């Protein structure tokens, strides 16, 4: 399978032979949503997946943000646009990324810069772990 919508993914017979959608599972969306502009409604796509999985499933989402380095947004977006061959701007701030977790319960430490998941990492202490990526893990607790 190359590219498809979440609805197509959830009805793909090959996938359904591998994954039992009646059992809790992990949905990993790492460094992908940052390439999907709002015009393509990525929040709806995540909601379709959220609604399809059973209670007890977890979502892990990673997304580049420009909250602490707004001056880098323009050049980075330009690179994304050139590589993807699209003109839309898919950049988001942390509060926009947080919306991907609507209907889910974030687990500690919440949506944070990746370095805050392991603050005892030696690279963090040395200030050598600069990142623009925030990540969060959330659990589906209600149907």
GROMACS .gro file of C-alpha atoms in nm:
model
  143
    1UNK     CA    1   0.000   0.000   0.000
    2UNK     CA    2   0.140   0.340  -0.089
    3UNK     CA    3  -0.075   0.632   0.018
    4UNK     CA    4  -0.430   0.614   0.148
    5UNK     CA    5  -0.684   0.776   0.373
    6UNK     CA    6  -0.740   0.648   0.728
    7UNK     CA    7  -1.074   0.503   0.614
    8UNK     CA    8  -0.903   0.307   0.337
    9UNK     CA    9  -0.635   0.192   0.578
   10UNK     CA   10  -0.892   0.063   0.827
   11UNK     CA   11  -1.065  -0.147   0.560
   12UNK     CA   12  -0.752  -0.282   0.393
   13UNK     CA   13  -0.781  -0.664   0.398
   14UNK     CA   14  -0.404  -0.712   0.423
   15UNK     CA   15  -0.385  -0.489   0.728
   16UNK     CA   16  -0.686  -0.652   0.890
   17UNK     CA   17  -0.517  -0.992   0.862
   18UNK     CA   18  -0.234  -0.851   1.076
   19UNK     CA   19  -0.416  -0.626   1.321
   20UNK     CA   20  -0.719  -0.711   1.533
   21UNK     CA   21  -0.912  -0.386   1.573
   22UNK     CA   22  -1.103  -0.539   1.865
   23UNK     CA   23  -0.789  -0.544   2.082
   24UNK     CA   24  -0.608  -0.236   2.219
   25UNK     CA   25  -0.318  -0.130   2.003
   26UNK     CA   26  -0.061   0.144   1.962
   27UNK     CA   27  -0.095   0.401   1.687
   28UNK     CA   28   0.238   0.570   1.612
   29UNK     CA   29   0.227   0.891   1.410
   30UNK     CA   30   0.582   1.014   1.430
   31UNK     CA   31   0.711   1.301   1.215
   32UNK     CA   32   0.434   1.263   0.958
   33UNK     CA   33   0.161   1.513   1.052
   34UNK     CA   34   0.402   1.804   1.013
   35UNK     CA   35   0.390   1.743   0.636
   36UNK     CA   36   0.010   1.748   0.610
   37UNK     CA   37  -0.136   2.099   0.575
   38UNK     CA   38  -0.460   2.196   0.747
   39UNK     CA   39  -0.630   2.203   0.404
   40UNK     CA   40  -0.602   1.820   0.407
   41UNK     CA   41  -0.767   1.808   0.755
   42UNK     CA   42  -0.509   1.601   0.944
   43UNK     CA   43  -0.704   1.646   1.269
   44UNK     CA   44  -0.999   1.466   1.112
   45UNK     CA   45  -0.769   1.186   0.991
   46UNK     CA   46  -0.637   1.131   1.344
   47UNK     CA   47  -0.994   1.139   1.479
   48UNK     CA   48  -1.097   0.866   1.232
   49UNK     CA   49  -0.816   0.647   1.364
   50UNK     CA   50  -0.901   0.736   1.725
   51UNK     CA   51  -1.264   0.644   1.676
   52UNK     CA   52  -1.176   0.312   1.508
   53UNK     CA   53  -0.952   0.169   1.780
   54UNK     CA   54  -1.082   0.020   2.104
   55UNK     CA   55  -1.058   0.161   2.454
   56UNK     CA   56  -0.713   0.096   2.600
   57UNK     CA   57  -0.533   0.184   2.277
   58UNK     CA   58  -0.252   0.440   2.284
   59UNK     CA   59  -0.146   0.710   2.041
   60UNK     CA   60   0.211   0.842   2.017
   61UNK     CA   61   0.244   1.159   1.813
   62UNK     CA   62   0.561   1.350   1.728
   63UNK     CA   63   0.549   1.684   1.546
   64UNK     CA   64   0.795   1.964   1.467
   65UNK     CA   65   0.690   2.298   1.617
   66UNK     CA   66   0.835   2.647   1.600
   67UNK     CA   67   0.728   2.784   1.939
   68UNK     CA   68   1.083   2.851   2.062
   69UNK     CA   69   1.240   2.930   1.725
   70UNK     CA   70   0.987   3.126   1.517
   71UNK     CA   71   1.266   3.272   1.303
   72UNK     CA   72   1.340   2.923   1.163
   73UNK     CA   73   0.985   2.861   1.051
   74UNK     CA   74   1.011   3.032   0.711
   75UNK     CA   75   1.327   2.858   0.588
   76UNK     CA   76   1.216   2.516   0.715
   77UNK     CA   77   0.868   2.549   0.565
   78UNK     CA   78   1.028   2.648   0.234
   79UNK     CA   79   1.234   2.328   0.238
   80UNK     CA   80   0.924   2.118   0.316
   81UNK     CA   81   0.732   2.285   0.034
   82UNK     CA   82   1.012   2.229  -0.215
   83UNK     CA   83   1.057   1.863  -0.118
   84UNK     CA   84   0.682   1.790  -0.117
   85UNK     CA   85   0.605   2.000  -0.425
   86UNK     CA   86   0.323   2.179  -0.245
   87UNK     CA   87   0.265   2.541  -0.158
   88UNK     CA   88   0.072   2.506   0.167
   89UNK     CA   89   0.229   2.572   0.506
   90UNK     CA   90   0.184   2.274   0.740
   91UNK     CA   91   0.377   2.428   1.030
   92UNK     CA   92   0.203   2.432   1.366
   93UNK     CA   93   0.252   2.564   1.716
   94UNK     CA   94   0.224   2.339   2.021
   95UNK     CA   95  -0.141   2.429   2.094
   96UNK     CA   96  -0.232   2.322   1.740
   97UNK     CA   97  -0.048   1.991   1.783
   98UNK     CA   98  -0.225   1.938   2.115
   99UNK     CA   99  -0.555   1.922   1.923
  100UNK     CA  100  -0.445   1.589   1.772
  101UNK     CA  101  -0.499   1.441   2.120
  102UNK     CA  102  -0.863   1.556   2.148
  103UNK     CA  103  -1.075   1.276   2.296
  104UNK     CA  104  -0.769   1.103   2.445
  105UNK     CA  105  -0.604   1.119   2.787
  106UNK     CA  106  -0.244   1.243   2.771
  107UNK     CA  107  -0.003   1.051   2.991
  108UNK     CA  108   0.278   1.223   3.182
  109UNK     CA  109   0.468   1.430   3.097
  110UNK     CA  110   0.209   1.535   2.835
  111UNK     CA  111   0.295   1.704   2.506
  112UNK     CA  112   0.652   1.819   2.560
  113UNK     CA  113   0.976   1.866   2.371
  114UNK     CA  114   1.127   1.522   2.329
  115UNK     CA  115   1.418   1.601   2.561
  116UNK     CA  116   1.171   1.633   2.849
  117UNK     CA  117   1.072   1.269   2.818
  118UNK     CA  118   1.414   1.178   2.953
  119UNK     CA  119   1.544   1.488   3.136
  120UNK     CA  120   1.824   1.280   3.292
  121UNK     CA  121   1.976   1.223   2.947
  122UNK     CA  122   2.339   1.347   2.952
  123UNK     CA  123   2.286   1.536   2.625
  124UNK     CA  124   2.009   1.736   2.791
  125UNK     CA  125   2.239   1.837   3.077
  126UNK     CA  126   2.505   1.944   2.826
  127UNK     CA  127   2.257   2.145   2.620
  128UNK     CA  128   2.335   1.935   2.311
  129UNK     CA  129   1.990   1.793   2.250
  130UNK     CA  130   1.835   2.083   2.061
  131UNK     CA  131   1.511   1.972   1.908
  132UNK     CA  132   1.210   2.123   1.742
  133UNK     CA  133   1.004   1.812   1.793
  134UNK     CA  134   0.736   1.776   2.055
  135UNK     CA  135   0.588   1.441   2.141
  136UNK     CA  136   0.308   1.301   2.346
  137UNK     CA  137   0.147   0.970   2.430
  138UNK     CA  138  -0.222   0.941   2.508
  139UNK     CA  139  -0.464   0.665   2.598
  140UNK     CA  140  -0.815   0.615   2.470
  141UNK     CA  141  -1.020   0.566   2.785
  142UNK     CA  142  -1.375   0.606   2.657
  143UNK     CA  143  -1.555   0.471   2.353
   0.00000   0.00000   0.00000
